[in-house]
mmCIF file of C-alpha atoms in Angstrom:
data_model
loop_
_atom_site.group_PDB
_atom_site.id
_atom_site.type_symbol
_atom_site.label_atom_id
_atom_site.label_comp_id
_atom_site.label_asym_id
_atom_site.label_seq_id
_atom_site.Cartn_x
_atom_site.Cartn_y
_atom_site.Cartn_z
ATOM 1 C CA UNK A 1 82.677 87.958 125.855
ATOM 2 C CA UNK A 2 85.056 89.871 123.673
ATOM 3 C CA UNK A 3 88.776 90.013 124.265
ATOM 4 C CA UNK A 4 91.613 92.001 122.727
ATOM 5 C CA UNK A 5 95.251 90.972 123.055
ATOM 6 C CA UNK A 6 98.272 93.128 122.390
ATOM 7 C CA UNK A 7 101.184 90.843 123.096
ATOM 8 C CA UNK A 8 103.885 93.455 122.534
ATOM 9 C CA UNK A 9 104.353 95.401 125.754
ATOM 10 C CA UNK A 10 107.028 97.732 124.410
ATOM 11 C CA UNK A 11 108.716 98.257 121.050
ATOM 12 C CA UNK A 12 111.761 100.420 120.475
ATOM 13 C CA UNK A 13 112.981 101.367 117.000
ATOM 14 C CA UNK A 14 115.196 103.971 115.430
ATOM 15 C CA UNK A 15 113.562 106.814 113.545
ATOM 16 C CA UNK A 16 112.647 106.068 109.912
ATOM 17 C CA UNK A 17 112.255 102.359 110.543
ATOM 18 C CA UNK A 18 108.917 100.715 109.821
ATOM 19 C CA UNK A 19 107.129 99.206 112.804
ATOM 20 C CA UNK A 20 104.082 96.954 113.149
ATOM 21 C CA UNK A 21 101.905 96.764 116.238
ATOM 22 C CA UNK A 22 99.966 93.534 116.662
ATOM 23 C CA UNK A 23 96.369 93.157 117.795
ATOM 24 C CA UNK A 24 94.445 89.900 118.108
ATOM 25 C CA UNK A 25 90.747 89.931 118.907
ATOM 26 C CA UNK A 26 88.346 87.259 120.141
ATOM 27 C CA UNK A 27 84.614 87.426 119.608
ATOM 28 C CA UNK A 28 81.683 85.123 118.890
ATOM 29 C CA UNK A 29 79.815 87.890 117.122
ATOM 30 C CA UNK A 30 79.516 87.728 113.355
ATOM 31 C CA UNK A 31 79.549 91.518 113.181
ATOM 32 C CA UNK A 32 82.100 93.381 115.225
ATOM 33 C CA UNK A 33 83.873 96.706 115.465
ATOM 34 C CA UNK A 34 87.560 97.348 116.030
ATOM 35 C CA UNK A 35 89.504 100.493 116.887
ATOM 36 C CA UNK A 36 92.978 101.881 117.328
ATOM 37 C CA UNK A 37 93.769 104.761 119.663
ATOM 38 C CA UNK A 38 97.008 106.571 120.463
ATOM 39 C CA UNK A 39 97.842 107.836 123.954
ATOM 40 C CA UNK A 40 100.723 110.337 124.028
ATOM 41 C CA UNK A 41 102.312 111.319 127.359
ATOM 42 C CA UNK A 42 99.654 114.007 127.812
ATOM 43 C CA UNK A 43 97.177 111.202 128.519
ATOM 44 C CA UNK A 44 94.449 111.991 126.028
ATOM 45 C CA UNK A 45 93.341 109.036 123.915
ATOM 46 C CA UNK A 46 93.411 110.030 120.262
ATOM 47 C CA UNK A 47 91.185 108.116 117.858
ATOM 48 C CA UNK A 48 93.053 106.753 114.847
ATOM 49 C CA UNK A 49 90.731 104.371 113.022
ATOM 50 C CA UNK A 50 87.686 102.129 113.320
ATOM 51 C CA UNK A 51 87.076 99.000 111.293
ATOM 52 C CA UNK A 52 83.807 97.133 110.930
ATOM 53 C CA UNK A 53 84.041 93.406 110.296
ATOM 54 C CA UNK A 54 82.067 93.812 107.084
ATOM 55 C CA UNK A 55 84.302 96.555 105.616
ATOM 56 C CA UNK A 56 85.929 95.528 102.391
ATOM 57 C CA UNK A 57 89.258 97.299 102.201
ATOM 58 C CA UNK A 58 92.255 97.788 104.406
ATOM 59 C CA UNK A 59 92.980 101.387 105.373
ATOM 60 C CA UNK A 60 95.919 103.617 104.637
ATOM 61 C CA UNK A 61 96.339 107.121 106.004
ATOM 62 C CA UNK A 62 99.642 108.723 105.156
ATOM 63 C CA UNK A 63 102.355 106.794 106.993
ATOM 64 C CA UNK A 64 99.767 104.708 108.844
ATOM 65 C CA UNK A 65 98.207 101.528 107.516
ATOM 66 C CA UNK A 66 96.032 98.825 109.017
ATOM 67 C CA UNK A 67 95.790 95.185 108.020
ATOM 68 C CA UNK A 68 92.601 93.352 108.976
ATOM 69 C CA UNK A 69 92.788 89.568 108.637
ATOM 70 C CA UNK A 70 89.713 87.546 109.623
ATOM 71 C CA UNK A 71 91.556 84.265 109.126
ATOM 72 C CA UNK A 72 93.948 85.099 111.966
ATOM 73 C CA UNK A 73 91.594 87.407 113.933
ATOM 74 C CA UNK A 74 94.142 90.169 113.689
ATOM 75 C CA UNK A 75 93.976 93.908 113.138
ATOM 76 C CA UNK A 76 97.591 95.047 112.904
ATOM 77 C CA UNK A 77 98.839 98.606 112.636
ATOM 78 C CA UNK A 78 101.947 99.614 110.669
ATOM 79 C CA UNK A 79 103.779 102.913 110.821
ATOM 80 C CA UNK A 80 106.038 103.498 107.846
ATOM 81 C CA UNK A 81 109.133 105.670 108.229
ATOM 82 C CA UNK A 82 108.520 106.207 111.932
ATOM 83 C CA UNK A 83 109.133 109.597 113.532
ATOM 84 C CA UNK A 84 109.933 110.613 117.102
ATOM 85 C CA UNK A 85 106.455 112.162 117.367
ATOM 86 C CA UNK A 86 104.968 108.700 116.900
ATOM 87 C CA UNK A 87 106.229 107.745 120.366
ATOM 88 C CA UNK A 88 103.173 106.915 122.461
ATOM 89 C CA UNK A 89 101.152 104.039 123.844
ATOM 90 C CA UNK A 90 98.876 102.513 121.227
ATOM 91 C CA UNK A 91 95.682 100.713 122.165
ATOM 92 C CA UNK A 92 93.591 98.325 120.143
ATOM 93 C CA UNK A 93 89.954 97.924 121.201
ATOM 94 C CA UNK A 94 86.688 96.311 120.218
ATOM 95 C CA UNK A 95 83.196 97.609 120.885
ATOM 96 C CA UNK A 96 80.524 95.362 122.325
ATOM 97 C CA UNK A 97 76.800 95.620 121.740
ATOM 98 C CA UNK A 98 76.452 97.980 124.725
ATOM 99 C CA UNK A 99 78.818 100.535 123.166
ATOM 100 C CA UNK A 100 81.504 99.546 125.670
ATOM 101 C CA UNK A 101 85.085 99.577 124.411
ATOM 102 C CA UNK A 102 87.045 96.468 125.380
ATOM 103 C CA UNK A 103 90.723 97.381 125.461
ATOM 104 C CA UNK A 104 93.979 95.616 124.851
ATOM 105 C CA UNK A 105 96.797 96.210 127.320
ATOM 106 C CA UNK A 106 98.500 98.657 124.979
ATOM 107 C CA UNK A 107 101.884 98.725 123.286
ATOM 108 C CA UNK A 108 104.397 101.389 124.269
ATOM 109 C CA UNK A 109 106.213 102.559 121.150
ATOM 110 C CA UNK A 110 109.537 104.328 121.539
ATOM 111 C CA UNK A 111 111.059 105.982 118.496
ATOM 112 C CA UNK A 112 114.691 106.920 119.005
ATOM 113 C CA UNK A 113 116.220 109.779 117.011
ATOM 114 C CA UNK B 1 85.541 123.061 117.552
ATOM 115 C CA UNK B 2 86.268 122.303 121.180
ATOM 116 C CA UNK B 3 86.989 118.712 122.107
ATOM 117 C CA UNK B 4 85.940 116.848 125.218
ATOM 118 C CA UNK B 5 86.948 118.838 128.276
ATOM 119 C CA UNK B 6 87.456 117.417 131.736
ATOM 120 C CA UNK B 7 87.982 119.108 135.074
ATOM 121 C CA UNK B 8 89.879 119.201 137.250
ATOM 122 C CA UNK B 9 93.115 118.007 135.671
ATOM 123 C CA UNK B 10 94.375 116.693 138.962
ATOM 124 C CA UNK B 11 92.553 115.875 142.163
ATOM 125 C CA UNK B 12 94.075 114.836 145.454
ATOM 126 C CA UNK B 13 91.865 113.317 148.123
ATOM 127 C CA UNK B 14 92.276 111.242 151.240
ATOM 128 C CA UNK B 15 90.772 107.857 151.932
ATOM 129 C CA UNK B 16 87.075 107.981 152.775
ATOM 130 C CA UNK B 17 86.445 111.314 151.059
ATOM 131 C CA UNK B 18 84.278 111.878 147.999
ATOM 132 C CA UNK B 19 85.518 112.973 144.575
ATOM 133 C CA UNK B 20 83.563 114.697 141.819
ATOM 134 C CA UNK B 21 84.887 114.706 138.273
ATOM 135 C CA UNK B 22 83.321 116.686 135.450
ATOM 136 C CA UNK B 23 83.118 116.257 131.699
ATOM 137 C CA UNK B 24 81.810 118.434 128.870
ATOM 138 C CA UNK B 25 81.221 116.579 125.613
ATOM 139 C CA UNK B 26 81.871 117.784 122.104
ATOM 140 C CA UNK B 27 79.067 120.054 120.946
ATOM 141 C CA UNK B 28 76.320 117.971 119.372
ATOM 142 C CA UNK B 29 77.290 114.765 121.164
ATOM 143 C CA UNK B 30 74.614 113.244 123.371
ATOM 144 C CA UNK B 31 76.486 110.253 124.800
ATOM 145 C CA UNK B 32 79.137 110.375 127.500
ATOM 146 C CA UNK B 33 81.314 107.459 128.609
ATOM 147 C CA UNK B 34 83.606 107.136 131.610
ATOM 148 C CA UNK B 35 86.658 104.873 131.762
ATOM 149 C CA UNK B 36 89.202 104.206 134.470
ATOM 150 C CA UNK B 37 92.875 103.717 133.650
ATOM 151 C CA UNK B 38 94.646 102.354 136.681
ATOM 152 C CA UNK B 39 98.234 101.139 136.839
ATOM 153 C CA UNK B 40 98.356 97.432 136.273
ATOM 154 C CA UNK B 41 94.652 97.173 135.400
ATOM 155 C CA UNK B 42 94.552 98.940 132.068
ATOM 156 C CA UNK B 43 91.523 100.726 130.660
ATOM 157 C CA UNK B 44 88.188 99.671 132.090
ATOM 158 C CA UNK B 45 84.702 100.846 131.212
ATOM 159 C CA UNK B 46 82.801 102.544 134.033
ATOM 160 C CA UNK B 47 79.585 104.152 132.828
ATOM 161 C CA UNK B 48 77.666 105.233 129.744
ATOM 162 C CA UNK B 49 75.084 108.014 129.694
ATOM 163 C CA UNK B 50 72.902 108.915 126.772
ATOM 164 C CA UNK B 51 70.163 111.537 126.671
ATOM 165 C CA UNK B 52 70.324 111.880 130.437
ATOM 166 C CA UNK B 53 69.912 108.187 131.187
ATOM 167 C CA UNK B 54 72.413 105.620 132.432
ATOM 168 C CA UNK B 55 72.589 103.031 129.646
ATOM 169 C CA UNK B 56 75.341 100.704 130.772
ATOM 170 C CA UNK B 57 77.545 100.162 133.776
ATOM 171 C CA UNK B 58 80.866 98.365 134.093
ATOM 172 C CA UNK B 59 81.947 96.036 136.860
ATOM 173 C CA UNK B 60 82.460 98.674 139.546
ATOM 174 C CA UNK B 61 80.925 99.009 143.033
ATOM 175 C CA UNK B 62 77.914 101.301 143.607
ATOM 176 C CA UNK B 63 80.096 103.981 145.207
ATOM 177 C CA UNK B 64 80.981 104.873 141.626
ATOM 178 C CA UNK B 65 78.037 106.827 140.286
ATOM 179 C CA UNK B 66 77.300 109.672 137.975
ATOM 180 C CA UNK B 67 74.759 111.621 136.076
ATOM 181 C CA UNK B 68 74.230 113.471 132.846
ATOM 182 C CA UNK B 69 72.751 116.934 132.779
ATOM 183 C CA UNK B 70 70.285 118.412 130.251
ATOM 184 C CA UNK B 71 73.191 120.095 128.424
ATOM 185 C CA UNK B 72 74.772 116.591 128.080
ATOM 186 C CA UNK B 73 77.682 117.350 130.388
ATOM 187 C CA UNK B 74 78.361 114.688 132.961
ATOM 188 C CA UNK B 75 79.643 114.198 136.444
ATOM 189 C CA UNK B 76 81.321 111.135 137.944
ATOM 190 C CA UNK B 77 81.152 110.753 141.707
ATOM 191 C CA UNK B 78 83.288 108.389 143.701
ATOM 192 C CA UNK B 79 82.263 107.978 147.332
ATOM 193 C CA UNK B 80 84.226 106.517 150.232
ATOM 194 C CA UNK B 81 87.489 106.747 148.309
ATOM 195 C CA UNK B 82 89.925 103.875 148.573
ATOM 196 C CA UNK B 83 93.628 103.871 147.748
ATOM 197 C CA UNK B 84 93.022 101.676 144.704
ATOM 198 C CA UNK B 85 90.740 104.339 143.203
ATOM 199 C CA UNK B 86 93.881 106.273 142.289
ATOM 200 C CA UNK B 87 93.840 106.360 138.501
ATOM 201 C CA UNK B 88 93.382 108.448 135.391
ATOM 202 C CA UNK B 89 89.660 108.875 134.716
ATOM 203 C CA UNK B 90 88.882 109.425 131.071
ATOM 204 C CA UNK B 91 85.665 110.778 129.654
ATOM 205 C CA UNK B 92 84.587 110.278 126.064
ATOM 206 C CA UNK B 93 81.673 111.494 124.009
ATOM 207 C CA UNK B 94 79.956 110.409 120.837
ATOM 208 C CA UNK B 95 76.872 111.142 118.812
ATOM 209 C CA UNK B 96 73.899 108.863 119.363
ATOM 210 C CA UNK B 97 74.923 106.854 116.329
ATOM 211 C CA UNK B 98 74.610 103.175 115.549
ATOM 212 C CA UNK B 99 77.294 100.686 116.541
ATOM 213 C CA UNK B 100 78.564 100.689 112.966
ATOM 214 C CA UNK B 101 79.312 104.410 113.119
ATOM 215 C CA UNK B 102 80.021 105.081 116.796
ATOM 216 C CA UNK B 103 83.346 106.741 117.560
ATOM 217 C CA UNK B 104 84.228 107.776 121.094
ATOM 218 C CA UNK B 105 86.357 110.889 121.379
ATOM 219 C CA UNK B 106 88.276 111.324 124.597
ATOM 220 C CA UNK B 107 89.286 114.150 126.879
ATOM 221 C CA UNK B 108 92.676 114.499 128.553
ATOM 222 C CA UNK B 109 91.433 112.929 131.773
ATOM 223 C CA UNK B 110 91.402 113.693 135.474
ATOM 224 C CA UNK B 111 94.188 112.171 137.500
ATOM 225 C CA UNK B 112 92.810 111.221 140.895
ATOM 226 C CA UNK B 113 95.256 110.500 143.677
ATOM 227 C CA UNK B 114 93.952 109.021 146.906
ATOM 228 C CA UNK B 115 96.297 109.366 149.878
#
């Protein structure tokens, strides 16, 4: 069975600081699929990125970047120059062979002005 | 393009009653997924429908059921409501793509409160 661990329950930083959210996954599959979602106070889960285990490069999208490390089974998410609008709960997830998303517990990110 | 829409936004029921939650997927999406987000339990997979058929079911009792209509919209029914059914119910949709390309897009959810 797959498992996703987000050990950081809550992180609080001051605006413009960089912040990294950790995600550790467990799977016996040789091919696997990882995701990050953002959940603002409105409740809607917003898709940020998906990563297949066989993808070659790490992703960067503006202030967001993701670091996939097979050696440590991690898929960490970094926000550079954080902004108040980045405040939300962030979820890491993996998808099993039945298209079911297996979720981490989420990390609540608070960006203070 | 409209996203995934869910109704109602909030639903208040009493123990033992039945609740019906509705979901309209993004146009062109044939798969609908339901998840429960309960306090202390996190996000848990409930059901997956594709092309009108139930494809997968999470670890929930049979009083949680649903269906998908020919227009791909979906309904989640919860019978004999219990207090612990109080949660945010999230619906997602995706195209019928392979695992390597599947992305589930979510609606804003229905908050069910059981009194």
